[in-house]
XYZ file of C-alpha atoms in Angstrom:
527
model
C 0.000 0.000 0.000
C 1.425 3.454 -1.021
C 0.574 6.344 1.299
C 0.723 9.838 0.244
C 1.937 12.102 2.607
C -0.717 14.856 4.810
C -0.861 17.926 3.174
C 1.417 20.755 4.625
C 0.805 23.036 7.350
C -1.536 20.623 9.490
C -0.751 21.407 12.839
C -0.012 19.562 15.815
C -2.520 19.471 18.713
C -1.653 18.428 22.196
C -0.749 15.244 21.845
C -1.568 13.601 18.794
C -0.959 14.903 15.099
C -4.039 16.265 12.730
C -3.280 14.297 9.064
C -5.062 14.181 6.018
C -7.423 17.299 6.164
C -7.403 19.010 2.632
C -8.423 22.063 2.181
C -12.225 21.976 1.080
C -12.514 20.769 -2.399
C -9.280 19.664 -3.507
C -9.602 16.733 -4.483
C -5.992 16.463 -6.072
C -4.163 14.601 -3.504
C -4.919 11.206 -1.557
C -6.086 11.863 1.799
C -3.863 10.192 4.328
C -5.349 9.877 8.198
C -1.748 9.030 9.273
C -2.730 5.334 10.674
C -0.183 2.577 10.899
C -0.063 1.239 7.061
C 0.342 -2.604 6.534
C -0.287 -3.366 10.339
C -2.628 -6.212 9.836
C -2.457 -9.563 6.919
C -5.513 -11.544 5.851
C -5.350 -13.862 8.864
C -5.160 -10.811 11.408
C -7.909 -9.126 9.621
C -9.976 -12.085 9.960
C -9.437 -12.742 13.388
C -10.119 -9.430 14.045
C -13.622 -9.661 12.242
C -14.354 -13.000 14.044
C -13.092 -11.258 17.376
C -15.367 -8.127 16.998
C -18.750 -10.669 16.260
C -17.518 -12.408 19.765
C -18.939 -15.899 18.852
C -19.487 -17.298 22.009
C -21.002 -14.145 24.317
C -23.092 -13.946 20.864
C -24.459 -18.159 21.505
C -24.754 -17.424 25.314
C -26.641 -14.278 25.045
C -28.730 -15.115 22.172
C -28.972 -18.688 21.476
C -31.875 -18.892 24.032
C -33.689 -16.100 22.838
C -34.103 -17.562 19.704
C -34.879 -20.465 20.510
C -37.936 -18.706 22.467
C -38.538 -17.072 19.369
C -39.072 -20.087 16.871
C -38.150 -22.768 18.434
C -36.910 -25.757 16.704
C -36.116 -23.807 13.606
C -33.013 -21.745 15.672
C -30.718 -23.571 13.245
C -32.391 -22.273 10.312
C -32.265 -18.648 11.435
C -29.306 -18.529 11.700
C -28.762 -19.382 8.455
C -31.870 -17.230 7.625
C -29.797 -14.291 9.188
C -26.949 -15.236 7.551
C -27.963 -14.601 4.001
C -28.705 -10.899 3.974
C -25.281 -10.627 5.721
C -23.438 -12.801 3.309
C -24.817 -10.424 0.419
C -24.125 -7.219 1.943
C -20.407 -8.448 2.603
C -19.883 -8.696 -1.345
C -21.214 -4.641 -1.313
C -18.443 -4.444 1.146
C -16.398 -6.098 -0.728
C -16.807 -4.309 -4.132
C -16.818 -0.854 -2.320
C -13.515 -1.443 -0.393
C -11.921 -2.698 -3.837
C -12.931 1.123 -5.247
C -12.520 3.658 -2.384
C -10.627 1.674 0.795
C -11.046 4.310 3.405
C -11.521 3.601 6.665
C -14.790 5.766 6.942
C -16.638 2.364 5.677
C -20.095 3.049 4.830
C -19.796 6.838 6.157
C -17.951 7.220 3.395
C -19.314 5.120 0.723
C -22.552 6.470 1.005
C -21.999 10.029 1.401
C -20.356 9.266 -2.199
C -23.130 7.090 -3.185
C -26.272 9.448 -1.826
C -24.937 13.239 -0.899
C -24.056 13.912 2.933
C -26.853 13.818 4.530
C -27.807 10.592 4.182
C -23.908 9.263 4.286
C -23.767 11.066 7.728
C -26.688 9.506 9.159
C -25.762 6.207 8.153
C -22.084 6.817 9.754
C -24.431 7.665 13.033
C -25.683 4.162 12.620
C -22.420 2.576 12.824
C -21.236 4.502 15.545
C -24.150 4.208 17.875
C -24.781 0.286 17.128
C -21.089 0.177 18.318
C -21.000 1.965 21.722
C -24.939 0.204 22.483
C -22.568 -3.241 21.417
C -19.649 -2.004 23.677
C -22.020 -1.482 26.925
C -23.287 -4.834 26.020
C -20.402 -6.093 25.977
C -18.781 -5.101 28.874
C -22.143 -5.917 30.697
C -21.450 -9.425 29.932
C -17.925 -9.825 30.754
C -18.378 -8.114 33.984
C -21.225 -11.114 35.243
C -19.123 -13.637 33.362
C -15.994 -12.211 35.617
C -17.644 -12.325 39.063
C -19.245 -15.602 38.002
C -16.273 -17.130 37.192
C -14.535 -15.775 40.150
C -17.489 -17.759 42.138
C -16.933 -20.644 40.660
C -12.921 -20.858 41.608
C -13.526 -19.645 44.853
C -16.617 -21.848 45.639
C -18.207 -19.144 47.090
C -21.782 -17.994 46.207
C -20.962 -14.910 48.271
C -18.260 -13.850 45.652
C -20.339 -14.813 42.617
C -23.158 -12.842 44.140
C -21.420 -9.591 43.719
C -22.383 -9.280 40.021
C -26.004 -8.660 41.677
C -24.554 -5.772 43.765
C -25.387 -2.446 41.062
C -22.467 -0.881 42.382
C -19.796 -3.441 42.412
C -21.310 -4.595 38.696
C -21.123 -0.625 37.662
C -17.125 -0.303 38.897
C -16.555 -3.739 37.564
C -17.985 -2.710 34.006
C -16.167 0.573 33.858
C -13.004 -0.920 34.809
C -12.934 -3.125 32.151
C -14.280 -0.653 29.683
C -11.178 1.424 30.638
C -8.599 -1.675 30.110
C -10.159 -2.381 26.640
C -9.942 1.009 25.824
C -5.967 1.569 26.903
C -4.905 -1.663 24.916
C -7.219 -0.373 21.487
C -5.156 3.327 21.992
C -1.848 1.314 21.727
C -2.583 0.633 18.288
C -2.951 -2.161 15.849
C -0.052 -4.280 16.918
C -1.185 -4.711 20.384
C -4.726 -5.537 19.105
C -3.608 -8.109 17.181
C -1.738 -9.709 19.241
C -4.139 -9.916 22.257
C -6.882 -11.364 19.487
C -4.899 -14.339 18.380
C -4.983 -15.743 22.127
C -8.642 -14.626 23.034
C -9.887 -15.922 19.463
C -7.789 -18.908 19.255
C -9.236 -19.679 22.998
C -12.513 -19.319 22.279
C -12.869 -21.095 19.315
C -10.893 -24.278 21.182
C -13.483 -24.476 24.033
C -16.877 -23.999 21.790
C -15.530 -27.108 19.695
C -14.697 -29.300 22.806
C -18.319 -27.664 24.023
C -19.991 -29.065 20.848
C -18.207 -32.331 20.811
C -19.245 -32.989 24.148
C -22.992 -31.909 23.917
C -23.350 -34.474 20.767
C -21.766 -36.906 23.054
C -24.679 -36.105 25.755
C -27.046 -36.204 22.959
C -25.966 -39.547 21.703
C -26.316 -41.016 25.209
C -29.903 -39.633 26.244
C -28.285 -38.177 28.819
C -31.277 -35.281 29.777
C -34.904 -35.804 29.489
C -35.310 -32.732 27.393
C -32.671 -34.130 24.210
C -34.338 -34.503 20.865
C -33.255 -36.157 17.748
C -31.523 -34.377 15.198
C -34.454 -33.798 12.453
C -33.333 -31.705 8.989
C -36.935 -30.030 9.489
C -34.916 -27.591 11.734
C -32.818 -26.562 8.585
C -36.729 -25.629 7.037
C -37.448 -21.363 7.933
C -40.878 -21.965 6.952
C -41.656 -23.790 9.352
C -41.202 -21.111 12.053
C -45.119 -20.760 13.393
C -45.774 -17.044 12.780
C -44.132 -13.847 10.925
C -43.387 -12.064 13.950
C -41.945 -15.001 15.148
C -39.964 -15.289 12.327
C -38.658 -11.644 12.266
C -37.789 -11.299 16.206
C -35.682 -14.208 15.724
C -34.457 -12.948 12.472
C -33.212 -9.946 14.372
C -31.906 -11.823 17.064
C -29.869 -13.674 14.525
C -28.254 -10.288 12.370
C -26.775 -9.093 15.469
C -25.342 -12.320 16.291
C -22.978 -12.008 13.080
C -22.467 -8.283 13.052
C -19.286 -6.907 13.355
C -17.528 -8.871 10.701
C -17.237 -5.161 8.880
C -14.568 -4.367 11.408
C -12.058 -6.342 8.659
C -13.061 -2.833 6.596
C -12.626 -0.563 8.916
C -9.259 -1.352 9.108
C -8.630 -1.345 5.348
C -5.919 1.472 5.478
C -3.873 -0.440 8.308
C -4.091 -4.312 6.072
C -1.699 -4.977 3.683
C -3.427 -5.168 0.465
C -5.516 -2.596 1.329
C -8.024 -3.165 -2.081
C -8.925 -6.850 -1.489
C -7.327 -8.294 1.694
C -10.158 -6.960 4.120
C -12.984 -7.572 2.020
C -11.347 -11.379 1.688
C -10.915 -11.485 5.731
C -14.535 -10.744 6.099
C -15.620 -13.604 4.001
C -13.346 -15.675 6.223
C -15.189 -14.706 9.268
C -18.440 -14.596 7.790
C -17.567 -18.562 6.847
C -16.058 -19.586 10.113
C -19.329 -17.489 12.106
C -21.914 -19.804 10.434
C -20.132 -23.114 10.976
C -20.117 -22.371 14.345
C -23.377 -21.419 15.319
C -24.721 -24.074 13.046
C -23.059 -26.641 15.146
C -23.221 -24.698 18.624
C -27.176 -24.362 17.779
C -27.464 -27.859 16.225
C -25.601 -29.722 19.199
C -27.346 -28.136 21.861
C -30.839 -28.439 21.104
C -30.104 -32.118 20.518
C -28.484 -32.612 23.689
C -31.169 -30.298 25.970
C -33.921 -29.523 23.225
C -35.478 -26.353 22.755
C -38.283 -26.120 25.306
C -39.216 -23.742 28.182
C -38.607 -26.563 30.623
C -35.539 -28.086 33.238
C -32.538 -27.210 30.480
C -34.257 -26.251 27.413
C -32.680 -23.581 25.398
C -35.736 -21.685 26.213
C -36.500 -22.027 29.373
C -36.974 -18.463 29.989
C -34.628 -18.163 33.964
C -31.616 -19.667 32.014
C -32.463 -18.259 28.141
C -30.346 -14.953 28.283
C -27.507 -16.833 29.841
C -27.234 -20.331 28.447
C -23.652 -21.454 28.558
C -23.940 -20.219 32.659
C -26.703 -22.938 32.606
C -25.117 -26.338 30.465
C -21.470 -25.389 31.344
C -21.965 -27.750 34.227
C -24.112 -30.387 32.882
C -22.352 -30.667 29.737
C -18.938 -30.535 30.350
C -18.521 -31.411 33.934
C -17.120 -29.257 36.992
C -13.597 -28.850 35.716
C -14.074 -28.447 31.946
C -17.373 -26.336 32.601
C -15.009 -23.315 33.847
C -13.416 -23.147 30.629
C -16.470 -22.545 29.224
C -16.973 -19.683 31.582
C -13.449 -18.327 30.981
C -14.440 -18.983 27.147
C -17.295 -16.498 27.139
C -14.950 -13.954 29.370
C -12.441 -13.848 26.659
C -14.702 -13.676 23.475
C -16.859 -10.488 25.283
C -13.077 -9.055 26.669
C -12.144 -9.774 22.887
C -14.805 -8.035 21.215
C -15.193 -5.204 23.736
C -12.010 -4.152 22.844
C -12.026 -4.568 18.659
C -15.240 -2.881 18.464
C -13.404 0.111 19.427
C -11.990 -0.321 15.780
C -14.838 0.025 13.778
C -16.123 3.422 15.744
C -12.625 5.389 16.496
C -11.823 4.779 12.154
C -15.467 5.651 11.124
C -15.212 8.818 13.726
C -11.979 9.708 12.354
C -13.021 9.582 8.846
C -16.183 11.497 9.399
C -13.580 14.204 11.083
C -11.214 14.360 8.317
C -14.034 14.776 6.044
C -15.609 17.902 8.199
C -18.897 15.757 8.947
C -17.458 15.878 13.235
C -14.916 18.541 15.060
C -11.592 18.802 13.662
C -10.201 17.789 17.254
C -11.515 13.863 16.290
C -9.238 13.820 13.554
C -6.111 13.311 15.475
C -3.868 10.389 15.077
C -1.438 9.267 17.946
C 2.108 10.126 16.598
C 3.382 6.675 18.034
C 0.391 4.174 18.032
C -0.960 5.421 14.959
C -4.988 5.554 16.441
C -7.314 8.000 16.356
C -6.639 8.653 20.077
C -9.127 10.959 21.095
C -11.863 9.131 19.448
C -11.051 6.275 20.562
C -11.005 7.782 24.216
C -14.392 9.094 23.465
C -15.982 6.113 22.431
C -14.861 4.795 25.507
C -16.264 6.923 27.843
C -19.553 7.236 25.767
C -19.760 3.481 26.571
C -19.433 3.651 30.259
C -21.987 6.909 30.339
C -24.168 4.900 27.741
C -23.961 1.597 29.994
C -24.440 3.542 33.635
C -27.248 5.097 32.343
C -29.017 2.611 30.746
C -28.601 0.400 33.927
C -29.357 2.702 36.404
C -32.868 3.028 34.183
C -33.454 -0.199 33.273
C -33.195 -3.511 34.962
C -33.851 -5.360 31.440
C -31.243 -2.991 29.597
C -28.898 -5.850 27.980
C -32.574 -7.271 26.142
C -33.934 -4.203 25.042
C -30.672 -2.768 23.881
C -30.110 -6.034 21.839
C -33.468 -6.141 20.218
C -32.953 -2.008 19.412
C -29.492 -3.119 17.879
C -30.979 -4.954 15.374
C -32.234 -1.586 14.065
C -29.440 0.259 14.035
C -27.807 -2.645 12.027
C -30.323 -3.106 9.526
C -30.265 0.575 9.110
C -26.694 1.126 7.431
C -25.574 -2.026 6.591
C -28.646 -1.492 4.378
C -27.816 1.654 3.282
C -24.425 0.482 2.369
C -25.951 -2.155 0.202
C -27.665 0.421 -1.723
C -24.992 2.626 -2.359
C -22.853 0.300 -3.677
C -25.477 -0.737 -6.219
C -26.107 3.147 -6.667
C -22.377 3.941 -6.720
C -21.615 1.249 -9.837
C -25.119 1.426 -11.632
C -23.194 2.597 -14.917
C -21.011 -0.584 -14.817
C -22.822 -3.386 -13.432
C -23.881 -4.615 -16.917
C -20.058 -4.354 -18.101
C -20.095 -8.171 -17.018
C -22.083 -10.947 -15.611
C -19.636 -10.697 -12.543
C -20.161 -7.032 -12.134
C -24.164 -7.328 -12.146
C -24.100 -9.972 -9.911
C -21.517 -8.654 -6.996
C -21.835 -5.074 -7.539
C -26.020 -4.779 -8.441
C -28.138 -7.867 -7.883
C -26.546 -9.097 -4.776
C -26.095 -5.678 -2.934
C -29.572 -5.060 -3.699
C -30.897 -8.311 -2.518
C -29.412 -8.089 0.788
C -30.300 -4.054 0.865
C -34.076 -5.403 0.528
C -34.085 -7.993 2.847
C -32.508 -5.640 5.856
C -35.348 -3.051 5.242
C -37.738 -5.504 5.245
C -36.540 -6.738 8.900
C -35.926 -3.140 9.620
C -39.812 -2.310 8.577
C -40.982 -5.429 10.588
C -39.165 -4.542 13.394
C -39.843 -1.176 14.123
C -43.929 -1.942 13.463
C -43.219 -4.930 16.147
C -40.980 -3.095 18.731
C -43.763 -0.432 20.037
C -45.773 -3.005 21.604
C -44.186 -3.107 25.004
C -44.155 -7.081 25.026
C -41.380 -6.944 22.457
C -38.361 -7.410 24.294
C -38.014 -7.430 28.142
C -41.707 -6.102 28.662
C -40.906 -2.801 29.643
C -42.502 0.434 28.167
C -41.946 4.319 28.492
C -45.810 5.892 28.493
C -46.879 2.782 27.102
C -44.701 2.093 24.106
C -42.102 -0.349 23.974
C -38.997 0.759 25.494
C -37.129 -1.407 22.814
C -38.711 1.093 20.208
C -38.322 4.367 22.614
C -34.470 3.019 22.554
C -34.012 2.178 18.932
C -35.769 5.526 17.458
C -34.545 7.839 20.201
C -30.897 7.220 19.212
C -31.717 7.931 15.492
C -33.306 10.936 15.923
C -30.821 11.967 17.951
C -28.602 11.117 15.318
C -30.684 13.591 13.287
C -29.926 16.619 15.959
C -26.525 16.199 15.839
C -26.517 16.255 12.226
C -28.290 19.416 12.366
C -26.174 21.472 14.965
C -22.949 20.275 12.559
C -24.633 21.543 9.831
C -24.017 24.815 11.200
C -20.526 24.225 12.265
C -19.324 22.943 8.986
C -22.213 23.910 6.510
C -18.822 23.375 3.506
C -19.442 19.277 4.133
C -23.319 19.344 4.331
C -22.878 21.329 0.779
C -21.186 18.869 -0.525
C -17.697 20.706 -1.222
C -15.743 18.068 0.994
C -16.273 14.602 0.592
C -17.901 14.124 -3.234
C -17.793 11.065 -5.799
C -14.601 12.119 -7.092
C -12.741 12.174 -4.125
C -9.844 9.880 -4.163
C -9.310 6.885 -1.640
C -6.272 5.717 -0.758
C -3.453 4.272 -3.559
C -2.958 0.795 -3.261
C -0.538 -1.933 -4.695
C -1.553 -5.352 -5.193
């Protein structure tokens, strides 16, 4: 990858160095952001993707849930959900092969569809992340003091997670950690992922081996027969049914766009990330297809004893069969399994935001301040400092409000995520409609597909938002009567819409379209 030097003049500020900010409208020179070029290879990239989905805290948190949802057909929801996410990737794909910048979809869609719409669809991305940070450092804190229960012995100590307080330090603390190792750069990232990854993946496989073992032997009351029926989505007993569990299943594999976001630190900056994201979307589906598979034939899907859906054990369900299916000593691995992947993800879904804040800065679409790049590390420090503590406000907040926040801010993520990955599908139709019937290849990667997967993301995102303002959607709760899900999921977008009004006003030159157009260039890349 060739990198042209920042433009002269930018200025240093505090710590951290301002790159890449043209002066509005040229467009003659490639816009650097001064991050760490040729950081990350395919494999890193796709460990990073895989890292950022967090496989197992996705099973543990979810695989209940749906199960609730539809039952016997979990297995084919998940491939269900993994369709529409499987076609957008190729619009990934095609888009990072024109314009790698690390903006993602910010970018691509301001070029695609004018600023506006490119800004609110960066707003997406960024608020799907920090509600998916607070998750995730919601789960790793009760997976911490859980685990420390079970070492100890002591129900006291495991208890603690239970305390609001104690859970509230625990969270921030680790929030803080995840954020110190993301501002030392891409190096340390990677290196921390290949561990936490590599130990995750290890313990769901000896998890799955083991449950088919149970399943073989009749060992619970609740185990069913593996039937291919449960590969059939039409079988799922309603619509709704259908699209909560749909939803459920989308955010179980998002975050494999984090392989883009780091486009302008991977070697091969044109096609290595959009590769690494078909890696992880490949590896993601094997694995919940035989996590989902093995477990409802070793403790079936039911409400009852240790069915997936028994509705005390549903949002937790490794905490549940960690015991029963691997025993007292291997059961803790499972424990320390789900620890890692959420301590994994929480910190490489700081990647996707601090880039796609950056970008947005460089281009004028944020404060200048945002575009700052650590001199040594090579991060967008100060957003990456900023996501951080949004997290921990966004987390304390929501949990001081809401006793069912990690729920309802799961179900509203499925919003936010339908919401610009689908907007990114369009634009990259939109982007290459005068070449995509150059070839067969081109209309299919770059038109059909991209619009395919566009369509089926509003339609979930249509469904969802009609479904979410009954106040049974979700944990139950409502605000004046209407779902809190749906007060969560629409507040943050129009939100969105505020702050793209009030930096309208501060940079009106972006919002004109004099910054950031079509003919912009991206990076230069070799081969």
């Amino acid at each position: 990858m060739v990198q042209v030097d920042a433009q002269p003049g930018a200025r240093p500020q505090g710590g951290d160095t301002v790159r890449g900010v043209n002066a509005t409208g040229d467009t003659h020179g490639v816009r650097t952001k001064g991050l760490g070029g040729n950081s990350v290879g395919l494999m890193g990239s796709a460990v990073i993707g895989i890292s950022t989905v967090a496989p197992v805290y996705c099973l543990t948190s979810t695989l209940g849930s749906t199960a609730g949802e539809v039952g016997l057909q979990m297995p084919a929801i998940f491939l269900a959900g993994f369709l529409p996410m499987l076609l957008v990737a190729f619009a990934y794909r095609e888009l990072n092969r024109a314009m790698p910048d690390c903006g993602t979809s910010f970018t691509w869609t301001v070029k695609a569809f004018g600023p506006k719409i490119g800004w609110m669809c960066g707003w997406g991305l960024v608020i799907a992340t920090i509600i998916v940070l607070s998750n995730l450092a919601g789960v790793a804190t009760s997976y911490f003091w859980l685990l420390a229960g079970e070492i100890s012995g002591s129900e006291y100590v495991a208890g603690l997670d239970d305390n609001k307080a104690v859970h509230i330090l625990t969270c921030l603390t680790l929030i803080a950690l995840a954020t110190a190792i993301s501002y030392r750069g891409m190096t340390a990232t990677k290196d921390v992922q290949y561990a936490l990854v590599g130990l995750q993946l290890v313990v769901l496989v000896v998890f799955v081996a083991m449950a088919f073992q149970k399943a073989g032997s009749g060992a619970f009351d609740t185990g069913i027969d593996f039937s291919w029926t449960w590969m059939n989505p039409f079988a799922v007993q309603s619509f709704a049914a259908f699209t909560a569990g749909l939803s459920l299943s989308i955010f179980m594999y998002w975050g494999w766009d984090a392989c883009l976001s780091t486009n302008e630190e991977t070697s091969g900056s044109a096609k290595t990330p959009g590769r690494a994201a078909l890696i992880a979307m490949v590896v993601l589906v094997g694995s919940y297809l035989a996590t989902g598979v093995a477990a409802q034939m070793a403790v079936g899907s039911g409400d009852q004893g240790l069915g997936l859906a028994n509705p005390e054990t549903s949002d937790n369900v490794f905490a549940a069969l960690a015991g029963p299916v691997m025993g007292p000593v291997l059961g803790i691995a499972l424990f320390v399994a789900v620890l890692a992947s959420a301590a994994a993800s929480l910190q490489t879904t700081f990647i996707p935001v601090a880039r796609t804040v950056l970008a947005m800065s460089t281009y004028e679409a944020l404060p200048a301040s945002f575009a700052k790049v650590h001199p040594r590390f090579k991060v967008p420090g100060k957003a990456t400092v900023t996501a951080g503590a949004a997290t921990g406000v966004f987390y304390t907040a929501m949990t001081l409000v809401s006793e069912n926040v990690l729920i309802d801010t799961i179900y509203a993520l499925g919003l936010m995520i339908c919401f610009y990955y689908s907007l990114t599908a369009f634009a990259c139709a939109w982007y290459f409609r005068k070449e995509i019937f150059r070839s067969g290849r081109d209309l299919v990667y770059k038109g059909v597909f991209p619009v395919l997967g566009g369509l089926m993301l509003t339609a979930v995102f249509a469904k969802t938002l009609y479904d979410m303002w009954d106040p049974a959607y979700g944990s139950g709760s409502s605000v004046l009567g209407v779902g809190s899900v749906f007060v969560i999921g629409v507040g943050l977008l129009l939100l969105g819409g505020v702050i793209m009004l009030v930096m309208s006003r501060r940079s009106p030159a972006f919002f004109r379209g004099e910054v950031l157009t079509k003919e912009t260039p991206s990076l230069v890349v070799t081969d």
